[in-house]
Amino acid sequence: MRILPALAAAIVIAAPAAAQTGKPAPILTTPEAKDAWTHAEPQVARVTHVDLNLDVDFASKTLSGVATLDVLAAKGATKIVLDVDDLEIQQVTCPKGKPLPFAIGPRDKDLGSALTVQLEGNKQILIRYKTRPGASALQWLAPELTAGKKIPYLFSQGQPINNRSWIPTQDSPGIRQTWSATLTVPDGFVAVMSGERLDGDKGELVPHQKRRFRFRMDKPVPPYLIAMAVGDLAFKATGPRSGVWAEPSQLDAAAYEVGDVEKMIDAAQALYGPYRWGRYDMLVLPPSFPYGGMENPTLTFLTPTIITGDRSNTDVVAHELAHSWSGNLVTNATWSDSWLNEGFTTYFENRIMEAVYGKERAAMYADLDWDGLVRDIKDAGGQDAPTTRLHGDPGATFGQLDYFKGSTFLRTIEAAVGRSNWDAYLRSYFDRHAFQPQTTAGFLADLRANLIKGDKALEAKLELDRWAYQAGLPDNAVHVTSETLAAVDAKLAAFNAGGPASAVQPNGWATQQWLRFLNGLPRQQSPARLKELDETLGLSASNNAYVRSAWAELAIANRYEPALPGIEAFVKRVGRGLLIYPIYKDLMAQGDWGKPIALRFYEAAKAGYHPNAAAGVAKIVGAE
């Protein structure tokens, strides 16, 4: 029997610096809240505010300037420990300019280095530094890799621990910080960040043909949510509190695709309380962006692969919006509990989709997630595989189980206690823990105190500890089924029984229907059958990136060489891990036939990938 730790305690010391707009967020100090992915010792001294003043140099692919950190130290503390990864630290001083002693520890390939600064009684330190061209959080795109192909592009991706490659701070989700920033870029470029804009859309023209943009985030956030992008960007409003940034040639299509966002904001607030971040803007990035979306506050980053002209992938927008509550407002204290972000958000996303588009569309998404849940458990090694636990070693949860198993856990609680009770609880939960970190133990303790309230029968029915701490899928899991996908299943069965591809008639299918059909096809198909599928359904020519990826997996499973040119073009154009990792994995699984193809594709495509995606593919193909 596992004995749960008590509800996490917190340490809060009065804030010292004028930059702070309120009390600093608490630090959780119980054993399960200790973050294995940071060098920081926040119980001794912690960062409460980061101010960045950086020059963006596309020629050298570096950022350079000064980070000013407000420090909150325990009585008698003499030093603060920060996270850095391959930064060139040039000088550390106090506000009056006096140099402060510092030391950089050995570099760990995953965690970077510890930067230890002697405080000498100071509550603020200034770090002059420069990034390296290969900083893991930053992707510098040549003009030919952008939509406009005129000027280069830069964007950051901080989650989980990449921001230490461009910001010297305590890079842990449990150490929330406010921040401000000034970015100086070449004239003709536009900078955006995940905070309030202080200089309008055009910034301020400064000497040497440069333009300055200033930003501010006055709410404490986990440092992985500090994000920026610089390029040829334009803005279009989608409502009174929302809008989208994109390269000009993509702007109208992007604005149409996310045009329901105001309805989503209304639905989210009606469910779980006020949206507390001011504006909700979005940035559609170039195809090399490695994720579907990233929930950076006030500026969600989105992949262009969701733009299919039919708004069938707006679940990505709903997901990132939901993170404004689960993830950004209440954050996992360590990456061992990432399901507190992603499982909660996947559940909340589905509720937003139901409110905006109806129960059947939400059921379609939930049913597909169930497919992913079953598939991930099988691929992880089955019900007893330790990587199927929600709480475990950081980064060890298999596939998307933190999303799928986590959301199914919450849906199972909803079914047991009733939707109205569950919604009231969740709304109060977000209020109680707003702008704070959380652990699995803390969530379960809150659940027991504020929802179960000593009801032993309900406690036994829910099996909370089994869901949170044990492998596999508990027997009480709730599976939502979709009538829409059942109709697809009927067509799939007819085709698998030998029916013609012409009878499938997918006109008007949303992405989810395509995925149900393509993923449901047996992996063994004859070349003639594959040719029929491709020519009849237009798979190789599809503008839907999800369809292209699923078709590639089927073709590779059958070593269908006529599909290879299209697959190569696809992995060169798209850098989203969800869509390209399976392709490389499937090629490698094909042994002597597939391995050289995978390596050839990777060598041709890697220059256009974000460092995270490039490293992920390199690991798959053995080119690390």
XYZ file of C-alpha atoms in Angstrom:
624
model
C 0.000 0.000 0.000
C 1.277 3.402 -0.936
C 1.047 6.031 1.793
C 0.335 9.456 0.356
C 2.298 12.466 1.536
C 0.398 15.248 3.232
C -0.912 18.211 1.292
C 2.097 20.176 0.106
C 3.220 22.959 2.404
C 4.394 26.290 1.035
C 7.048 28.807 1.926
C 6.353 32.488 1.291
C 8.655 35.328 2.318
C 7.826 39.003 1.824
C 8.746 40.366 -1.607
C 11.672 42.795 -1.746
C 11.608 44.496 -5.114
C 9.552 47.264 -6.633
C 9.149 45.244 -9.817
C 6.802 42.887 -7.997
C 3.120 43.784 -8.313
C 1.978 41.551 -5.452
C 2.988 38.668 -3.279
C 5.268 36.117 -4.901
C 3.738 32.739 -5.616
C 4.453 30.082 -2.990
C 7.164 27.442 -3.283
C 6.052 23.919 -2.388
C 8.514 22.272 -0.023
C 7.276 18.726 0.548
C 9.477 15.913 -0.839
C 7.295 15.134 -3.858
C 7.530 18.803 -4.925
C 11.329 18.722 -5.283
C 12.162 19.295 -8.946
C 14.831 16.919 -10.282
C 15.235 19.018 -13.421
C 16.587 22.190 -11.826
C 19.826 23.137 -10.090
C 17.979 25.802 -8.092
C 17.620 25.816 -4.307
C 14.519 28.022 -4.039
C 14.043 27.420 -0.324
C 17.360 29.269 0.147
C 17.019 31.999 -2.477
C 14.579 32.346 -5.336
C 13.897 34.557 -8.340
C 10.637 36.511 -8.158
C 10.984 38.789 -11.212
C 13.019 38.717 -14.429
C 13.684 41.810 -16.546
C 15.283 41.194 -19.947
C 16.935 43.784 -22.178
C 18.142 41.894 -25.252
C 19.398 42.644 -28.730
C 18.313 40.160 -31.428
C 21.118 39.524 -33.948
C 20.085 37.427 -36.932
C 23.565 37.528 -38.466
C 25.206 35.777 -35.521
C 22.022 33.952 -34.416
C 22.449 35.216 -30.870
C 20.670 37.254 -28.232
C 22.795 39.513 -26.045
C 22.138 41.924 -23.224
C 21.248 42.007 -19.546
C 18.903 39.994 -17.323
C 18.013 41.738 -14.062
C 16.714 39.329 -11.430
C 14.829 40.228 -8.259
C 15.874 37.841 -5.511
C 13.978 36.697 -2.442
C 16.391 35.093 0.029
C 15.964 33.350 3.352
C 17.650 34.920 6.355
C 21.385 34.280 6.234
C 21.426 33.137 2.586
C 24.655 34.093 0.837
C 24.081 32.785 -2.691
C 21.484 32.013 -5.319
C 21.648 29.079 -7.750
C 20.287 29.554 -11.272
C 19.854 27.331 -14.332
C 21.795 28.090 -17.511
C 22.545 26.029 -20.580
C 25.556 26.991 -22.684
C 25.158 30.713 -22.044
C 28.164 33.013 -22.299
C 28.055 34.745 -18.906
C 30.122 37.903 -19.255
C 29.539 39.686 -15.945
C 27.330 39.633 -12.836
C 26.894 42.818 -10.804
C 24.759 44.426 -8.129
C 22.502 47.343 -9.163
C 25.312 49.833 -8.395
C 27.670 48.079 -10.795
C 29.860 46.238 -8.297
C 30.893 42.827 -9.677
C 29.529 39.826 -7.818
C 31.461 36.547 -7.672
C 29.887 33.748 -9.687
C 30.705 30.227 -10.803
C 29.338 28.009 -13.578
C 29.209 24.307 -12.797
C 29.841 21.428 -15.199
C 27.332 21.048 -18.012
C 24.869 18.172 -17.897
C 23.688 17.270 -21.404
C 20.049 17.363 -20.277
C 19.966 19.912 -17.460
C 22.640 22.411 -18.456
C 24.708 24.010 -15.697
C 24.275 25.613 -12.308
C 25.147 29.310 -12.187
C 25.904 30.193 -8.577
C 26.028 33.903 -7.690
C 27.216 35.312 -4.367
C 24.549 37.750 -3.219
C 26.578 39.837 -0.761
C 23.352 41.185 0.687
C 21.822 42.265 -2.646
C 18.172 41.736 -3.483
C 18.742 42.284 -7.182
C 21.452 41.019 -9.548
C 22.322 41.972 -13.128
C 23.675 39.330 -15.504
C 25.291 40.400 -18.778
C 25.299 37.464 -21.168
C 25.011 36.143 -24.705
C 23.286 33.062 -26.104
C 24.904 30.538 -28.432
C 23.700 29.928 -31.999
C 22.593 26.414 -31.021
C 20.458 27.427 -28.014
C 17.908 24.644 -27.524
C 14.947 26.988 -27.023
C 15.560 29.087 -30.120
C 15.001 28.373 -33.785
C 16.497 30.762 -36.285
C 14.821 30.301 -39.664
C 16.345 31.408 -42.934
C 13.972 33.387 -45.188
C 13.366 30.394 -47.462
C 11.893 28.476 -44.498
C 9.222 31.135 -43.898
C 5.950 31.676 -45.726
C 6.983 35.070 -47.105
C 10.571 34.041 -47.926
C 11.747 37.657 -47.512
C 13.309 37.995 -44.076
C 14.425 35.486 -41.423
C 12.365 34.427 -38.429
C 13.076 33.587 -34.786
C 10.904 31.864 -32.217
C 11.385 30.301 -28.805
C 9.971 27.146 -27.246
C 10.566 26.904 -23.502
C 8.685 23.834 -22.306
C 9.847 21.907 -20.424
C 13.340 23.214 -19.536
C 14.705 24.899 -22.658
C 14.396 28.525 -21.581
C 17.608 28.223 -19.560
C 19.365 28.335 -22.933
C 18.331 31.999 -23.387
C 17.309 33.225 -19.910
C 19.515 32.822 -16.817
C 16.898 32.106 -14.157
C 15.527 29.307 -12.003
C 13.957 27.233 -14.747
C 11.446 25.170 -12.791
C 7.638 25.177 -13.141
C 7.322 25.391 -9.356
C 9.214 28.716 -9.163
C 6.753 31.206 -10.616
C 8.082 34.619 -11.649
C 6.769 37.885 -13.046
C 8.764 39.328 -15.927
C 9.321 42.267 -18.248
C 11.350 42.515 -21.430
C 12.753 44.843 -24.048
C 13.672 43.301 -27.410
C 15.643 45.331 -29.941
C 15.339 43.967 -33.466
C 16.292 45.127 -36.983
C 13.925 47.667 -38.499
C 11.327 45.913 -40.637
C 10.862 43.110 -38.114
C 8.076 42.756 -35.553
C 8.586 41.214 -32.111
C 5.858 39.522 -30.085
C 5.976 38.014 -26.596
C 3.740 36.194 -24.127
C 2.895 39.312 -22.162
C 1.273 42.720 -22.400
C 2.550 44.860 -25.297
C 3.700 48.296 -24.125
C 4.629 49.927 -27.465
C 1.845 49.004 -29.862
C 2.158 46.826 -32.937
C 5.081 48.726 -34.493
C 7.316 49.238 -31.477
C 9.624 52.253 -31.297
C 12.247 53.210 -33.880
C 15.678 53.605 -32.260
C 19.153 54.454 -33.655
C 21.130 52.167 -35.961
C 18.042 51.157 -37.985
C 16.563 49.148 -35.180
C 13.195 48.889 -33.544
C 12.455 48.334 -29.866
C 9.532 46.440 -28.404
C 8.643 46.317 -24.695
C 6.505 43.763 -22.870
C 5.309 42.997 -19.346
C 3.799 40.059 -17.467
C 2.656 41.223 -14.032
C 1.302 37.832 -12.961
C 3.702 35.162 -11.673
C 4.150 32.414 -14.269
C 6.355 29.343 -14.511
C 9.451 30.393 -16.471
C 8.840 27.984 -19.349
C 5.954 30.274 -20.364
C 8.218 33.216 -21.251
C 8.131 33.137 -25.051
C 8.918 35.354 -28.014
C 8.997 35.452 -31.800
C 10.493 37.913 -34.284
C 9.790 38.099 -37.999
C 7.551 39.493 -40.733
C 4.372 39.487 -38.675
C 0.964 41.083 -39.050
C -2.091 41.121 -36.786
C -5.810 40.631 -37.352
C -8.446 40.886 -34.652
C -10.825 37.982 -34.134
C -12.860 39.741 -31.448
C -12.696 42.448 -28.783
C -10.169 40.535 -26.625
C -8.547 38.216 -29.172
C -6.631 38.227 -32.420
C -4.061 36.347 -34.456
C -0.506 37.116 -35.544
C 0.931 35.445 -38.629
C 3.046 36.118 -41.653
C 0.994 38.341 -43.972
C 0.355 35.652 -46.589
C -1.117 33.342 -43.901
C -3.062 35.919 -41.945
C -6.531 35.695 -43.490
C -6.576 31.877 -43.506
C -5.328 31.806 -39.910
C -7.926 34.323 -38.740
C -10.722 32.315 -40.359
C -9.516 29.032 -38.840
C -9.485 30.412 -35.270
C -12.568 32.573 -35.758
C -14.576 30.811 -33.025
C -12.128 31.748 -30.281
C -14.385 34.361 -28.648
C -17.117 31.722 -28.264
C -14.538 29.447 -26.689
C -13.466 32.091 -24.189
C -17.096 32.642 -23.191
C -17.630 28.899 -22.794
C -14.475 28.441 -20.733
C -15.376 31.276 -18.365
C -18.897 29.940 -17.914
C -17.434 26.606 -16.886
C -14.531 27.396 -14.595
C -14.340 31.092 -13.824
C -12.875 34.290 -15.214
C -10.106 34.437 -17.787
C -7.396 36.218 -15.782
C -4.801 37.102 -18.418
C -6.317 40.084 -20.247
C -6.075 39.386 -23.972
C -6.034 36.015 -25.686
C -4.016 36.379 -28.865
C -2.520 33.647 -31.039
C 0.578 33.347 -33.213
C 0.612 30.980 -36.181
C 4.217 29.943 -36.697
C 6.113 28.491 -39.657
C 5.743 24.729 -40.268
C 8.898 23.898 -38.295
C 7.150 24.669 -34.982
C 7.527 21.321 -33.168
C 4.155 21.196 -31.379
C 0.474 21.548 -32.154
C 0.261 24.512 -29.858
C 1.963 26.087 -26.883
C -0.068 27.817 -24.205
C 2.113 30.877 -23.694
C -0.032 33.375 -21.721
C -1.691 36.103 -23.799
C -0.096 34.617 -26.959
C -0.776 30.972 -27.770
C 1.675 29.598 -30.331
C -0.018 27.443 -33.017
C 1.214 25.131 -35.745
C 0.073 25.997 -39.283
C -0.868 22.329 -39.712
C -4.211 23.058 -38.041
C -5.182 25.341 -40.949
C -7.325 23.113 -43.150
C -10.078 25.579 -44.042
C -12.847 23.733 -42.197
C -12.126 24.551 -38.530
C -11.978 20.821 -37.811
C -8.785 21.240 -35.790
C -9.941 24.028 -33.506
C -9.660 21.578 -30.631
C -6.017 22.685 -30.578
C -7.146 26.263 -29.901
C -9.573 25.044 -27.226
C -6.768 23.031 -25.642
C -4.331 25.939 -25.450
C -7.081 28.253 -24.175
C -7.961 25.716 -21.456
C -4.334 25.852 -20.322
C -5.087 29.416 -19.192
C -6.654 27.676 -16.193
C -4.947 24.266 -16.015
C -1.232 24.763 -16.537
C -0.830 28.508 -16.552
C -3.058 29.384 -13.593
C -2.442 26.161 -11.625
C 0.830 24.544 -12.671
C 2.470 21.204 -12.007
C 5.261 21.857 -9.508
C 7.543 19.348 -11.243
C 7.499 17.486 -14.551
C 6.703 14.255 -12.703
C 3.145 15.586 -12.566
C 2.715 16.910 -16.087
C -0.687 15.217 -16.216
C -1.961 17.973 -13.903
C -1.408 20.268 -16.878
C -2.195 18.067 -19.838
C -4.835 15.699 -18.461
C -6.836 18.535 -16.910
C -6.505 20.574 -20.090
C -7.566 17.734 -22.396
C -10.673 17.228 -20.263
C -11.396 20.993 -20.179
C -10.771 21.286 -23.922
C -13.457 18.683 -24.552
C -15.926 20.585 -22.388
C -15.239 23.769 -24.379
C -15.763 21.891 -27.655
C -19.063 20.512 -26.354
C -20.264 23.975 -25.315
C -19.373 25.547 -28.668
C -20.027 22.721 -31.154
C -22.324 20.252 -29.398
C -22.130 16.897 -27.628
C -21.507 14.760 -30.698
C -18.454 16.671 -31.843
C -17.042 16.518 -28.317
C -17.788 12.793 -28.239
C -15.851 12.374 -31.480
C -12.742 13.920 -29.933
C -13.127 11.908 -26.706
C -13.596 8.662 -28.646
C -10.421 9.282 -30.637
C -8.565 10.050 -27.415
C -9.716 6.675 -26.105
C -8.190 5.056 -29.192
C -4.938 6.847 -28.394
C -5.147 5.763 -24.761
C -5.541 2.084 -25.638
C -2.811 2.280 -28.285
C -0.332 4.013 -25.973
C -0.854 1.484 -23.172
C -0.291 -1.356 -25.643
C 2.820 0.263 -27.134
C 4.208 1.015 -23.679
C 4.195 -2.692 -22.869
C 0.716 -3.259 -21.506
C -1.206 -2.760 -18.302
C 1.769 -3.358 -16.015
C 4.230 -1.050 -17.784
C 5.555 1.546 -15.296
C 5.502 4.259 -17.972
C 1.691 4.091 -17.973
C 1.541 5.714 -14.524
C 0.365 9.319 -14.318
C 2.803 10.206 -11.536
C 6.308 8.916 -12.113
C 9.774 9.916 -13.144
C 9.808 13.258 -15.010
C 9.316 12.817 -18.728
C 8.744 9.051 -18.393
C 4.995 8.833 -19.103
C 4.613 6.978 -22.399
C 3.312 8.727 -25.497
C 0.361 10.970 -24.720
C -0.866 9.123 -21.654
C -0.565 12.235 -19.482
C -3.199 13.702 -21.861
C -5.360 10.625 -22.499
C -5.231 8.783 -19.184
C -5.327 12.057 -17.248
C -8.462 13.311 -18.994
C -10.132 9.904 -18.700
C -9.434 9.997 -14.948
C -11.257 13.316 -14.625
C -14.109 12.159 -16.852
C -14.484 9.108 -14.627
C -14.752 11.330 -11.546
C -17.381 13.436 -13.327
C -19.465 10.336 -14.071
C -19.264 9.221 -10.444
C -20.179 12.490 -8.729
C -22.342 14.146 -11.395
C -21.428 16.976 -13.731
C -22.825 19.832 -11.635
C -20.926 18.716 -8.523
C -17.759 18.162 -10.518
C -17.945 21.536 -12.241
C -18.509 23.338 -8.950
C -15.518 21.556 -7.482
C -13.213 22.349 -10.414
C -14.186 26.006 -10.439
C -13.413 26.261 -6.722
C -10.166 24.321 -7.241
C -8.893 26.826 -9.796
C -9.829 29.676 -7.470
C -8.112 28.114 -4.448
C -4.855 27.430 -6.251
C -4.716 30.340 -8.705
C -1.155 31.351 -9.660
C 0.281 28.488 -7.585
C 2.117 25.231 -8.245
C 0.517 21.869 -7.488
C 1.465 18.194 -7.077
C -0.495 14.981 -7.531
C -0.509 14.547 -3.754
C -1.802 18.084 -3.331
C -4.583 17.597 -5.869
C -5.748 14.326 -4.304
C -5.714 15.891 -0.834
C -7.780 18.829 -2.128
C -10.173 16.430 -3.852
C -10.676 14.454 -0.658
C -11.157 17.566 1.445
C -13.500 19.484 -0.883
C -15.364 16.874 -2.930
C -15.265 13.427 -1.307
C -15.542 14.816 2.235
C -15.172 11.480 4.000
C -17.610 9.540 1.797
C -15.999 6.083 2.034
C -18.200 4.551 -0.662
C -17.303 7.315 -3.118
C -13.619 7.046 -2.199
C -13.685 3.309 -2.958
C -15.620 3.852 -6.207
C -13.168 6.416 -7.572
C -9.945 4.422 -6.965
C -7.955 7.655 -6.820
C -4.621 6.183 -5.792
C -4.798 3.517 -8.473
C -5.427 6.129 -11.156
C -2.670 8.450 -9.976
C 0.087 6.107 -8.909
C -0.396 2.691 -10.521
C 0.183 1.423 -14.034
C -2.447 0.662 -16.630
C -6.099 1.611 -16.985
C -8.467 1.020 -14.039
C -11.656 -0.948 -14.656
C -13.919 2.025 -13.834
C -12.612 4.119 -16.760
C -15.357 5.914 -18.708
C -15.310 5.519 -22.507
C -17.327 8.078 -24.480
C -18.349 6.819 -27.926
C -19.243 8.805 -31.043
C -22.053 8.117 -33.514
C -20.109 10.016 -36.181
C -17.118 7.743 -35.810
C -19.393 4.693 -35.666
C -20.541 5.643 -39.186
C -16.910 5.832 -40.262
C -16.354 2.418 -38.682
C -19.116 1.013 -40.893
C -17.396 2.297 -44.027
C -14.100 0.995 -42.716
C -15.568 -2.459 -42.179
C -16.991 -2.480 -45.717
C -13.641 -1.535 -47.204
C -11.769 -4.073 -45.083
C -14.220 -6.727 -46.314
C -13.110 -6.027 -49.893
C -15.358 -3.130 -50.868
C -14.111 -0.473 -53.274
C -12.424 2.714 -52.106
C -14.950 4.664 -54.171
C -17.634 3.625 -51.676
C -15.870 5.379 -48.802
C -16.987 8.827 -50.041
C -15.121 11.006 -47.523
C -16.373 14.346 -48.855
C -16.941 16.662 -45.915
C -14.984 14.521 -43.476
C -13.303 16.323 -40.613
C -9.772 15.423 -39.597
C -11.049 13.114 -36.868
C -13.063 11.020 -39.338
C -10.058 10.687 -41.616
C -7.913 9.549 -38.718
C -10.459 6.974 -37.570
C -10.571 5.496 -41.079
C -6.866 5.545 -41.899
C -5.719 4.331 -38.498
C -8.316 1.563 -38.598
C -7.009 0.048 -41.820
C -5.093 -3.227 -41.364
C -1.390 -2.598 -41.652
C -0.994 -5.246 -44.339
C -2.292 -4.083 -47.715
C -1.442 -5.085 -51.265
C 0.266 -2.544 -53.564
C -2.862 -2.522 -55.736
C -5.062 -1.743 -52.727
C -2.749 1.061 -51.597
C -2.717 2.521 -55.115
C -6.515 2.415 -55.159
C -6.741 4.154 -51.789
C -4.280 6.866 -52.746
C -5.734 7.641 -56.152
C -9.383 7.482 -55.058
C -9.078 9.379 -51.750
C -6.278 11.758 -52.794
C -4.093 10.881 -49.816
C -0.674 11.887 -51.199
C -2.085 15.181 -52.433
C -4.047 16.040 -49.287
C -3.581 19.506 -47.802
C -4.407 18.057 -44.376
C -1.160 17.322 -42.526
C -2.875 14.792 -40.239
C -4.063 12.809 -43.278
C -0.606 12.939 -44.847
C 1.029 11.619 -41.679
C -1.488 8.781 -41.216
C -1.174 7.804 -44.887
C 2.619 7.780 -44.561
C 2.415 5.342 -41.648
C 0.218 2.963 -43.645
C 2.441 3.181 -46.731
C 5.634 2.583 -44.730
C 4.121 -0.453 -43.004
C 3.774 -1.974 -46.491
C 7.059 -0.655 -47.930
C 5.008 1.085 -50.607
C 7.704 2.939 -52.490
C 5.451 5.071 -54.752
C 4.510 7.030 -51.604
C 8.099 7.834 -50.603
C 8.547 11.074 -52.630
C 5.443 12.543 -51.039
C 6.530 11.411 -47.586
C 9.962 12.971 -48.041
C 8.412 16.274 -49.149
C 6.141 16.160 -46.103
C 8.880 15.601 -43.484
C 10.953 18.356 -45.096
C 8.070 20.820 -44.831
C 6.561 19.945 -41.437
C 8.451 19.918 -38.137
C 5.620 19.049 -35.758
C 6.712 16.100 -33.645
C 3.246 14.542 -33.425
C 3.203 14.179 -37.217
C 6.796 13.328 -38.080
C 8.051 11.182 -35.183
C 5.753 8.245 -36.081
C 6.998 8.357 -39.670
C 10.650 8.083 -38.636
C 9.856 5.397 -36.041
C 7.965 3.336 -38.598
C 10.798 3.628 -41.114
C 13.324 2.483 -38.517
C 11.072 -0.459 -37.636
C 11.328 -1.609 -41.265
C 14.965 -2.618 -40.770
C 17.309 -2.718 -43.739
C 14.675 -1.236 -46.045
C 13.553 1.643 -43.857
C 16.636 2.669 -41.876
C 18.604 4.194 -44.774
C 15.464 5.986 -45.958
C 14.924 7.453 -42.480
C 18.522 8.667 -42.299
C 18.291 10.165 -45.793
C 15.065 11.985 -44.950
C 16.525 13.283 -41.680
C 19.723 14.593 -43.270
C 17.685 16.436 -45.893
C 15.157 17.838 -43.415
C 17.034 18.559 -40.176
C 18.108 22.098 -41.080
C 14.450 23.106 -41.079
C 13.576 21.521 -37.732
C 13.445 23.204 -34.352
C 16.356 21.990 -32.161
C 13.904 19.985 -30.037
C 12.448 18.209 -33.057
C 15.875 17.689 -34.627
C 17.118 16.098 -31.421
C 13.995 13.944 -31.186
C 14.367 12.632 -34.738
C 18.125 12.170 -34.304
C 17.427 9.921 -31.328
C 14.914 7.893 -33.334
C 17.227 7.350 -36.321
C 20.414 6.882 -34.291
C 22.096 10.061 -35.496
C 22.619 11.700 -32.090
